[in-house]
Structure formats: structure tokens, C-alpha cells
Amino acid sequence: MGMALKDKVVLITGGASGIGEAVTRRFIQEGAKVSIIGRSKDTLAKMKGEFGENILTYQGDVSKYEDNEQAVQATVEQFGKLDVLVANAGVFDGFAKFADVTPEALSEAYDFLFNINVKGSFFGAKAALEELKKTNGNIIFTVSGASFYPDGGGVWYTASKHAQIGLMRQLAFELSPSIRVNAVAPGGTLTALTVIPPLRPFVKIVDNDTKASSIKKRNILQLAQMPEDHVAAYVLLASDESRAITGEVISSDGGLSVRGL
Ligand code: NAD
């Protein structure tokens, strides 16, 4: 492990748990100062306690523009600049079946999930834009195997993860040559990714062992992937080593493109 991100300042949404937490830990080890946006006071306080002056925590909601804006502002006040945005916060639909869900729940679920997974990604990018221009920085979206293949979620999650790819590619085009824009697409990973409230009555909540064995069966490397399995892809995209890479997705999924989900 080197210091690939020495003196970089990074804002990570959803950086206090799961994949975002693993990225936060590794980025700090690689020499970055990291600012995280999260929902839970307790998990944010835990990260602050552990990483002290290398981290800034901000309690906020990515689906509100002001929260993204204030987090960017606080980051620049604290650390002097912004080099990288990792738009990672997300929620899940629990594989809820389109045919089972009432039109009311469909609509509520759409607004709830798209507001976070899609609008939250738009807002993060917009709020970070001016600061990233100043540093010739970059944006990394956490997308998913569900950005490419069916059965990584239900229609809400799958459509939202496809939408992030469109956002990423168009931004890579529009923000060039000053800002690079890429994505990491994890496959099924053992985290506490939340099923949104409007769909909870329509889904089965599975325990971790069942989840692990189902994830294993779905990828040809037979990995029950952990958040740490994906962090190297983020380090590469965030660092200057990848200065020629933009508009690209690194899949970190045990080989889904070979067989699908
Ligand atoms: P997670 O629940 O541990 O992490 C998601 C984080 O986003 C949490 O910290 C949560 O507090 C935060 N968040 C949710 N809504 C928010 C909001 N409105 N405002 C601010 N923060 C909010 O789960 P995870 O699996 O680590 O998910 C991270 C990303 O990885 C998501 O975008 C998810 O879609 C993606 N992903 C997960 C998997 C998987 O199998 N776990 C696979 C592919 C992609």
C-alpha cells in the first residue's frame, strides 16, 4: 500500500458504512483527507472518533441540494480544496416485484429511491463542480452490476443504476477536459444496504448467510464479496495514475460480464 492519494481531498457520500466506509478507510491510508456525508449521527461519530483530523463528518441527506452544497463548503473550509467526489450513497428496492406492488407504492418507491440514487448523484456532482474545476479533479459514481444486467434488484434499483451510467457518461463528455468522471460497479456485496420503506411490505428480508451464498452463486469467481474487495478500483480512479481514464466503468463483480447475474 502506497500513498497514491497523498494530499488529495475527497468527499464521499454514504462514507460511514459498507462500501463507502471501506473506501474512506483506504483513502485515508493512502494519504487523503476525507469528508463524509451520512445519515446516522452515531456511525458518523464513530468514524470521527477513529480518524480525528483526517476526517470531516457531515450529517445530511444527498437528496437535498443544500446538504450537498454545505458539505462541499465545509470540506473546502476545513481542508482547503476538493479533488474528488465519490457519489456513493444509495438505497435498495429489495428485489420487489413490479407486478406485486400497488400503483401507490410504486410511485412512492420511485420518488424515494430515485431521489437518493439518481437525484443525489446529480446534486453531488453539481455541488462539487466549481471546486473540482479548480483542482482538475474527478468524480466517481458507485453504480452496480444492476447498471448492466437484470436481476440485481427490482425495476426501481435497476433503472436507477442504469440512470447513473447515463449521468456519468454525459458528465464525462461535458466536463472534459478539466474533470474526469468514472464509476465503479460492484457486484453483490455483503453490506447493510437498506430496503426503502415503501417497498418493505412487498419483499422478503434475507439473513446474511442466505445473502452470502446467493452472491457466491451469481459470480464465476464464487466470491461473497466484501466492501474491501472494491476499494482498489476507487483508489485507481481517484488518483493521478488514471489521468487518461474518463467515462469508464470498472466492474468489480467476480466476472458478471462473462455470464450475467
Ligand atoms: P450501505 O447501506 O452500507 O451504504 C449506503 C450509505 O448511503 C449508508 O451509509 C447510508 O447512510 C447512506 N445514505 C442512504 N441514503 C442517504 C441519503 N439520503 N443521504 C445521505 N446518505 C445516505 O450499503 P452499500 O452496499 O455500501 O451501498 C453503497 C453503494 O453501493 C450504493 O450506491 C449501492 O447501490 C451500491 N452497491 C451496493 C451493492 C451491494 O450488493 N451491497 C452492489 C452494487 C452497488
mmCIF file of C-alpha atoms and ligand atoms in Angstrom:
data_model
loop_
_atom_site.group_PDB
_atom_site.id
_atom_site.type_symbol
_atom_site.label_atom_id
_atom_site.label_comp_id
_atom_site.label_asym_id
_atom_site.label_seq_id
_atom_site.Cartn_x
_atom_site.Cartn_y
_atom_site.Cartn_z
ATOM 1 C CA MET A 1 0.000 0.000 0.000
ATOM 2 C CA GLY A 2 1.489 3.321 -1.051
ATOM 3 C CA MET A 3 0.426 6.925 -0.741
ATOM 4 C CA ALA A 4 -1.469 7.113 -4.034
ATOM 5 C CA LEU A 5 -3.763 9.845 -2.693
ATOM 6 C CA LYS A 6 -1.292 11.921 -0.726
ATOM 7 C CA ASP A 7 -2.707 15.435 -0.104
ATOM 8 C CA LYS A 8 -5.930 14.710 -2.008
ATOM 9 C CA VAL A 9 -9.168 15.968 -0.513
ATOM 10 C CA VAL A 10 -12.125 13.670 -1.113
ATOM 11 C CA LEU A 11 -15.849 13.938 -0.373
ATOM 12 C CA ILE A 12 -17.606 10.564 -0.044
ATOM 13 C CA THR A 13 -21.374 10.322 0.265
ATOM 14 C CA GLY A 14 -22.545 7.387 2.365
ATOM 15 C CA GLY A 15 -18.968 7.157 3.644
ATOM 16 C CA ALA A 16 -19.755 5.828 7.118
ATOM 17 C CA SER A 17 -20.901 2.312 6.243
ATOM 18 C CA GLY A 18 -20.494 -0.525 3.750
ATOM 19 C CA ILE A 19 -18.572 0.186 0.556
ATOM 20 C CA GLY A 20 -18.279 3.912 1.331
ATOM 21 C CA GLU A 21 -16.739 3.175 4.725
ATOM 22 C CA ALA A 22 -14.181 0.794 3.198
ATOM 23 C CA VAL A 23 -13.286 3.443 0.603
ATOM 24 C CA THR A 24 -12.975 6.076 3.335
ATOM 25 C CA ARG A 25 -10.607 3.894 5.378
ATOM 26 C CA ARG A 26 -8.408 3.030 2.417
ATOM 27 C CA PHE A 27 -8.305 6.614 1.085
ATOM 28 C CA ILE A 28 -7.114 7.871 4.477
ATOM 29 C CA GLN A 29 -4.422 5.150 4.494
ATOM 30 C CA GLU A 30 -3.394 6.353 1.035
ATOM 31 C CA GLY A 31 -2.819 9.860 2.404
ATOM 32 C CA ALA A 32 -6.134 11.594 1.633
ATOM 33 C CA LYS A 33 -8.217 13.877 3.826
ATOM 34 C CA VAL A 34 -11.775 12.611 3.628
ATOM 35 C CA SER A 35 -15.078 14.285 4.216
ATOM 36 C CA ILE A 36 -18.145 12.074 4.525
ATOM 37 C CA ILE A 37 -21.877 12.699 4.305
ATOM 38 C CA GLY A 38 -24.100 10.261 6.159
ATOM 39 C CA ARG A 39 -27.477 9.843 7.769
ATOM 40 C CA SER A 40 -26.659 8.367 11.146
ATOM 41 C CA LYS A 41 -25.166 10.556 13.879
ATOM 42 C CA ASP A 42 -23.765 7.518 15.686
ATOM 43 C CA THR A 43 -21.853 5.998 12.766
ATOM 44 C CA LEU A 44 -20.524 9.436 11.797
ATOM 45 C CA ALA A 45 -19.335 9.992 15.374
ATOM 46 C CA LYS A 46 -17.629 6.578 15.338
ATOM 47 C CA MET A 47 -15.704 7.498 12.163
ATOM 48 C CA LYS A 48 -14.771 10.904 13.600
ATOM 49 C CA GLY A 49 -13.513 9.233 16.784
ATOM 50 C CA GLU A 50 -11.372 6.843 14.781
ATOM 51 C CA PHE A 51 -9.892 9.188 12.192
ATOM 52 C CA GLY A 52 -9.730 12.538 14.028
ATOM 53 C CA GLU A 53 -8.272 15.339 11.959
ATOM 54 C CA ASN A 54 -8.098 13.246 8.779
ATOM 55 C CA ILE A 55 -11.879 13.184 8.513
ATOM 56 C CA LEU A 56 -14.757 15.639 8.444
ATOM 57 C CA THR A 57 -18.235 14.265 9.033
ATOM 58 C CA TYR A 58 -21.406 15.920 7.848
ATOM 59 C CA GLN A 59 -24.877 14.703 8.725
ATOM 60 C CA GLY A 60 -27.093 15.306 5.731
ATOM 61 C CA ASP A 61 -29.364 13.988 3.012
ATOM 62 C CA VAL A 62 -27.943 13.708 -0.523
ATOM 63 C CA SER A 63 -31.412 14.196 -1.989
ATOM 64 C CA LYS A 64 -31.355 17.803 -0.703
ATOM 65 C CA TYR A 65 -29.200 20.145 -2.753
ATOM 66 C CA GLU A 66 -28.365 22.403 0.222
ATOM 67 C CA ASP A 67 -26.887 19.461 2.123
ATOM 68 C CA ASN A 68 -24.537 18.638 -0.761
ATOM 69 C CA GLU A 69 -23.602 22.288 -1.091
ATOM 70 C CA GLN A 70 -22.928 22.711 2.619
ATOM 71 C CA ALA A 71 -20.847 19.545 2.747
ATOM 72 C CA VAL A 72 -18.685 20.812 -0.127
ATOM 73 C CA GLN A 73 -18.338 24.188 1.579
ATOM 74 C CA ALA A 74 -17.401 22.636 4.918
ATOM 75 C CA THR A 75 -14.845 20.404 3.179
ATOM 76 C CA VAL A 76 -13.151 23.331 1.477
ATOM 77 C CA GLU A 77 -13.175 25.371 4.704
ATOM 78 C CA GLN A 78 -11.589 22.506 6.608
ATOM 79 C CA PHE A 79 -9.160 21.062 4.059
ATOM 80 C CA GLY A 80 -8.655 23.944 1.599
ATOM 81 C CA LYS A 81 -9.887 22.337 -1.647
ATOM 82 C CA LEU A 82 -11.744 19.407 -3.200
ATOM 83 C CA ASP A 83 -10.055 16.918 -5.546
ATOM 84 C CA VAL A 84 -12.501 14.017 -5.707
ATOM 85 C CA LEU A 85 -16.220 13.397 -5.217
ATOM 86 C CA VAL A 86 -17.286 9.801 -4.604
ATOM 87 C CA ALA A 87 -21.074 9.766 -5.068
ATOM 88 C CA ASN A 88 -21.783 6.509 -3.308
ATOM 89 C CA ALA A 89 -24.879 6.902 -1.095
ATOM 90 C CA GLY A 90 -27.657 4.614 -2.205
ATOM 91 C CA VAL A 91 -30.693 2.581 -1.195
ATOM 92 C CA PHE A 92 -32.228 -0.659 -2.457
ATOM 93 C CA ASP A 93 -35.621 -1.991 -3.538
ATOM 94 C CA GLY A 94 -35.145 -5.478 -2.083
ATOM 95 C CA PHE A 95 -35.946 -7.177 -5.429
ATOM 96 C CA ALA A 96 -39.612 -6.105 -5.031
ATOM 97 C CA LYS A 97 -41.606 -7.458 -7.966
ATOM 98 C CA PHE A 98 -43.198 -4.883 -10.280
ATOM 99 C CA ALA A 99 -46.355 -6.992 -10.680
ATOM 100 C CA ASP A 100 -46.927 -7.283 -6.906
ATOM 101 C CA VAL A 101 -46.683 -3.611 -5.994
ATOM 102 C CA THR A 102 -49.695 -1.288 -5.895
ATOM 103 C CA PRO A 103 -49.592 1.843 -8.085
ATOM 104 C CA GLU A 104 -49.407 4.000 -4.922
ATOM 105 C CA ALA A 105 -46.431 2.092 -3.539
ATOM 106 C CA LEU A 106 -44.829 2.068 -6.991
ATOM 107 C CA SER A 107 -44.983 5.842 -7.103
ATOM 108 C CA GLU A 108 -43.802 6.367 -3.548
ATOM 109 C CA ALA A 109 -40.935 3.912 -4.062
ATOM 110 C CA TYR A 110 -39.955 5.609 -7.309
ATOM 111 C CA ASP A 111 -39.703 9.019 -5.664
ATOM 112 C CA PHE A 112 -37.920 7.695 -2.589
ATOM 113 C CA LEU A 113 -35.312 5.634 -4.429
ATOM 114 C CA PHE A 114 -34.716 7.907 -7.428
ATOM 115 C CA ASN A 115 -34.377 10.926 -5.129
ATOM 116 C CA ILE A 116 -31.423 9.275 -3.426
ATOM 117 C CA ASN A 117 -29.752 7.100 -6.082
ATOM 118 C CA VAL A 118 -30.237 9.397 -9.064
ATOM 119 C CA LYS A 119 -31.051 12.923 -7.906
ATOM 120 C CA GLY A 120 -28.492 12.553 -5.100
ATOM 121 C CA SER A 121 -25.863 11.752 -7.752
ATOM 122 C CA PHE A 122 -26.899 14.782 -9.861
ATOM 123 C CA PHE A 123 -26.804 17.038 -6.799
ATOM 124 C CA GLY A 124 -23.439 15.804 -5.558
ATOM 125 C CA ALA A 125 -21.867 16.430 -8.949
ATOM 126 C CA LYS A 126 -23.474 19.869 -9.278
ATOM 127 C CA ALA A 127 -22.468 20.975 -5.783
ATOM 128 C CA ALA A 128 -18.858 19.828 -6.273
ATOM 129 C CA LEU A 129 -18.435 21.176 -9.800
ATOM 130 C CA GLU A 130 -16.813 24.571 -9.210
ATOM 131 C CA GLU A 131 -14.341 23.200 -6.670
ATOM 132 C CA LEU A 132 -13.418 20.230 -8.887
ATOM 133 C CA LYS A 133 -12.746 22.607 -11.793
ATOM 134 C CA LYS A 134 -10.189 24.427 -9.662
ATOM 135 C CA THR A 135 -8.252 21.226 -8.914
ATOM 136 C CA ASN A 136 -8.766 19.406 -12.246
ATOM 137 C CA GLY A 137 -10.416 16.824 -10.048
ATOM 138 C CA ASN A 138 -12.588 13.829 -10.698
ATOM 139 C CA ILE A 139 -15.919 12.228 -9.852
ATOM 140 C CA ILE A 140 -16.523 8.540 -9.127
ATOM 141 C CA PHE A 141 -20.063 7.160 -9.002
ATOM 142 C CA THR A 142 -20.823 3.905 -7.226
ATOM 143 C CA VAL A 143 -23.008 2.114 -9.752
ATOM 144 C CA SER A 144 -23.704 -1.641 -9.757
ATOM 145 C CA GLY A 145 -23.970 -4.897 -11.691
ATOM 146 C CA ALA A 146 -27.599 -3.732 -11.872
ATOM 147 C CA SER A 147 -26.359 -0.920 -14.151
ATOM 148 C CA PHE A 148 -25.924 -3.565 -16.860
ATOM 149 C CA TYR A 149 -27.809 -6.762 -16.059
ATOM 150 C CA PRO A 150 -31.305 -7.705 -14.873
ATOM 151 C CA ASP A 151 -31.880 -9.406 -11.509
ATOM 152 C CA GLY A 152 -29.503 -7.313 -9.437
ATOM 153 C CA GLY A 153 -32.576 -5.714 -7.879
ATOM 154 C CA GLY A 154 -36.109 -4.849 -8.881
ATOM 155 C CA VAL A 155 -37.105 -2.287 -11.520
ATOM 156 C CA TRP A 156 -36.566 0.743 -9.278
ATOM 157 C CA TYR A 157 -32.999 -0.126 -8.335
ATOM 158 C CA THR A 158 -32.066 -1.438 -11.789
ATOM 159 C CA ALA A 159 -33.458 1.628 -13.572
ATOM 160 C CA SER A 160 -31.759 3.972 -11.089
ATOM 161 C CA LYS A 161 -28.398 2.267 -11.573
ATOM 162 C CA HIS A 162 -28.773 2.420 -15.370
ATOM 163 C CA ALA A 163 -29.597 6.139 -14.998
ATOM 164 C CA GLN A 164 -26.355 6.769 -13.123
ATOM 165 C CA ILE A 165 -24.419 5.396 -16.109
ATOM 166 C CA GLY A 166 -26.104 7.953 -18.359
ATOM 167 C CA LEU A 167 -25.264 10.716 -15.928
ATOM 168 C CA MET A 168 -21.658 9.561 -15.665
ATOM 169 C CA ARG A 169 -21.108 9.330 -19.429
ATOM 170 C CA GLN A 170 -22.736 12.659 -20.264
ATOM 171 C CA LEU A 171 -20.829 14.411 -17.473
ATOM 172 C CA ALA A 172 -17.542 12.878 -18.655
ATOM 173 C CA PHE A 173 -18.310 14.444 -22.042
ATOM 174 C CA GLU A 174 -19.479 17.842 -20.793
ATOM 175 C CA LEU A 175 -16.909 18.356 -18.042
ATOM 176 C CA SER A 176 -13.888 17.403 -20.126
ATOM 177 C CA PRO A 177 -11.114 18.368 -20.336
ATOM 178 C CA SER A 178 -10.963 19.638 -16.757
ATOM 179 C CA ILE A 179 -12.803 16.957 -14.759
ATOM 180 C CA ARG A 180 -12.670 13.181 -15.205
ATOM 181 C CA VAL A 181 -15.870 11.247 -14.460
ATOM 182 C CA ASN A 182 -15.927 7.471 -13.901
ATOM 183 C CA ALA A 183 -17.738 4.745 -12.000
ATOM 184 C CA VAL A 184 -17.121 1.575 -10.044
ATOM 185 C CA ALA A 185 -19.695 -1.193 -10.473
ATOM 186 C CA PRO A 186 -19.603 -3.606 -7.544
ATOM 187 C CA GLY A 187 -21.421 -6.890 -7.791
ATOM 188 C CA GLY A 188 -23.494 -8.198 -4.876
ATOM 189 C CA THR A 189 -21.643 -7.327 -1.683
ATOM 190 C CA LEU A 190 -22.251 -8.085 1.986
ATOM 191 C CA THR A 191 -23.398 -4.765 3.419
ATOM 192 C CA ALA A 192 -26.463 -3.466 5.209
ATOM 193 C CA LEU A 193 -27.820 -1.764 2.061
ATOM 194 C CA THR A 194 -31.301 -0.603 3.105
ATOM 195 C CA VAL A 195 -34.581 -1.582 1.510
ATOM 196 C CA ILE A 196 -36.673 1.582 1.202
ATOM 197 C CA PRO A 197 -39.747 1.804 3.473
ATOM 198 C CA PRO A 198 -42.459 1.929 0.747
ATOM 199 C CA LEU A 199 -41.337 -1.480 -0.578
ATOM 200 C CA ARG A 200 -40.775 -3.270 2.724
ATOM 201 C CA PRO A 201 -44.272 -4.824 2.747
ATOM 202 C CA PHE A 202 -43.529 -6.397 -0.652
ATOM 203 C CA VAL A 203 -40.147 -8.004 -0.013
ATOM 204 C CA LYS A 204 -38.537 -10.793 1.960
ATOM 205 C CA ILE A 205 -35.684 -9.576 4.140
ATOM 206 C CA VAL A 206 -32.952 -12.237 3.891
ATOM 207 C CA ASP A 207 -30.347 -13.044 6.543
ATOM 208 C CA ASN A 208 -26.645 -12.569 5.879
ATOM 209 C CA ASP A 209 -25.814 -16.255 5.323
ATOM 210 C CA THR A 210 -28.503 -16.615 2.665
ATOM 211 C CA LYS A 211 -27.299 -13.397 1.071
ATOM 212 C CA ALA A 212 -23.680 -14.593 1.099
ATOM 213 C CA SER A 213 -24.474 -17.910 -0.567
ATOM 214 C CA SER A 214 -26.697 -16.262 -3.189
ATOM 215 C CA ILE A 215 -23.974 -13.701 -4.006
ATOM 216 C CA LYS A 216 -21.409 -16.505 -4.308
ATOM 217 C CA LYS A 217 -23.548 -18.484 -6.732
ATOM 218 C CA ARG A 218 -24.042 -15.494 -9.003
ATOM 219 C CA ASN A 219 -20.422 -14.740 -9.931
ATOM 220 C CA ILE A 220 -17.951 -17.038 -11.627
ATOM 221 C CA LEU A 221 -15.191 -16.337 -9.092
ATOM 222 C CA GLN A 222 -17.650 -17.537 -6.421
ATOM 223 C CA LEU A 223 -16.856 -14.641 -4.131
ATOM 224 C CA ALA A 224 -19.109 -13.483 -1.314
ATOM 225 C CA GLN A 225 -17.770 -10.009 -1.942
ATOM 226 C CA MET A 226 -16.928 -7.697 0.916
ATOM 227 C CA PRO A 227 -16.723 -3.891 0.689
ATOM 228 C CA GLU A 228 -12.905 -4.086 0.843
ATOM 229 C CA ASP A 229 -12.869 -6.078 -2.404
ATOM 230 C CA HIS A 230 -13.800 -2.966 -4.361
ATOM 231 C CA VAL A 231 -11.603 -0.263 -2.879
ATOM 232 C CA ALA A 232 -8.591 -0.677 -5.190
ATOM 233 C CA ALA A 233 -10.756 0.344 -8.154
ATOM 234 C CA TYR A 234 -11.665 3.589 -6.367
ATOM 235 C CA VAL A 235 -8.029 4.282 -5.496
ATOM 236 C CA LEU A 236 -7.041 3.907 -9.145
ATOM 237 C CA LEU A 237 -9.806 6.175 -10.465
ATOM 238 C CA ALA A 238 -9.273 8.829 -7.784
ATOM 239 C CA SER A 239 -5.517 9.028 -8.293
ATOM 240 C CA ASP A 240 -3.450 10.811 -10.922
ATOM 241 C CA GLU A 241 -2.345 7.385 -12.174
ATOM 242 C CA SER A 242 -5.586 7.269 -14.151
ATOM 243 C CA ARG A 243 -5.323 10.671 -15.790
ATOM 244 C CA ALA A 244 -6.228 9.165 -19.170
ATOM 245 C CA ILE A 245 -9.352 7.392 -17.906
ATOM 246 C CA THR A 246 -12.748 9.090 -18.167
ATOM 247 C CA GLY A 247 -16.293 7.995 -18.996
ATOM 248 C CA GLU A 248 -15.334 4.494 -17.877
ATOM 249 C CA VAL A 249 -16.762 1.898 -15.521
ATOM 250 C CA ILE A 250 -14.580 -0.519 -13.597
ATOM 251 C CA SER A 251 -16.643 -3.587 -12.810
ATOM 252 C CA SER A 252 -15.631 -5.244 -9.571
ATOM 253 C CA ASP A 253 -18.087 -8.096 -9.565
ATOM 254 C CA GLY A 254 -16.435 -11.502 -9.819
ATOM 255 C CA GLY A 255 -16.955 -11.637 -13.582
ATOM 256 C CA LEU A 256 -20.620 -10.871 -14.256
ATOM 257 C CA SER A 257 -19.904 -9.866 -17.844
ATOM 258 C CA VAL A 258 -18.903 -13.433 -18.590
ATOM 259 C CA ARG A 259 -22.191 -14.975 -17.526
ATOM 260 C CA GLY A 260 -24.568 -12.229 -16.405
ATOM 261 C CA LEU A 261 -26.127 -12.153 -12.961
HETATM 262 P P1 NAD B 1 -24.794 0.868 2.903
HETATM 263 O O1 NAD B 1 -26.208 0.982 3.318
HETATM 264 O O2 NAD B 1 -23.819 0.346 3.894
HETATM 265 O O3 NAD B 1 -24.251 2.259 2.378
HETATM 266 C C1 NAD B 1 -25.084 3.241 1.849
HETATM 267 C C2 NAD B 1 -24.801 4.532 2.570
HETATM 268 O O4 NAD B 1 -25.580 5.574 1.983
HETATM 269 C C3 NAD B 1 -25.179 4.463 4.039
HETATM 270 O O5 NAD B 1 -24.091 4.957 4.799
HETATM 271 C C4 NAD B 1 -26.372 5.390 4.155
HETATM 272 O O6 NAD B 1 -26.440 6.072 5.394
HETATM 273 C C5 NAD B 1 -26.115 6.355 3.013
HETATM 274 N N1 NAD B 1 -27.340 7.004 2.580
HETATM 275 C C6 NAD B 1 -28.501 6.421 2.208
HETATM 276 N N2 NAD B 1 -29.411 7.357 1.907
HETATM 277 C C7 NAD B 1 -28.801 8.550 2.085
HETATM 278 C C8 NAD B 1 -29.219 9.889 1.934
HETATM 279 N N3 NAD B 1 -30.451 10.198 1.541
HETATM 280 N N4 NAD B 1 -28.322 10.866 2.218
HETATM 281 C C9 NAD B 1 -27.068 10.579 2.637
HETATM 282 N N5 NAD B 1 -26.625 9.326 2.782
HETATM 283 C C10 NAD B 1 -27.485 8.333 2.518
HETATM 284 O O7 NAD B 1 -24.789 -0.028 1.582
HETATM 285 P P2 NAD B 1 -23.666 -0.236 0.439
HETATM 286 O O8 NAD B 1 -23.969 -1.559 -0.134
HETATM 287 O O9 NAD B 1 -22.325 0.044 0.932
HETATM 288 O O10 NAD B 1 -24.088 0.858 -0.641
HETATM 289 C C11 NAD B 1 -23.213 1.815 -1.186
HETATM 290 C C12 NAD B 1 -23.425 1.935 -2.670
HETATM 291 O O11 NAD B 1 -23.045 0.704 -3.291
HETATM 292 C C13 NAD B 1 -24.871 2.182 -3.101
HETATM 293 O O12 NAD B 1 -24.888 3.146 -4.131
HETATM 294 C C14 NAD B 1 -25.305 0.831 -3.640
HETATM 295 O O13 NAD B 1 -26.311 0.961 -4.597
HETATM 296 C C15 NAD B 1 -24.012 0.338 -4.236
HETATM 297 N N6 NAD B 1 -23.929 -1.097 -4.473
HETATM 298 C C16 NAD B 1 -24.126 -1.979 -3.460
HETATM 299 C C17 NAD B 1 -24.072 -3.337 -3.737
HETATM 300 C C18 NAD B 1 -24.328 -4.368 -2.666
HETATM 301 O O14 NAD B 1 -24.596 -5.520 -3.003
HETATM 302 N N7 NAD B 1 -24.250 -4.025 -1.399
HETATM 303 C C19 NAD B 1 -23.786 -3.784 -5.034
HETATM 304 C C20 NAD B 1 -23.562 -2.841 -6.036
HETATM 305 C C21 NAD B 1 -23.644 -1.500 -5.739
#
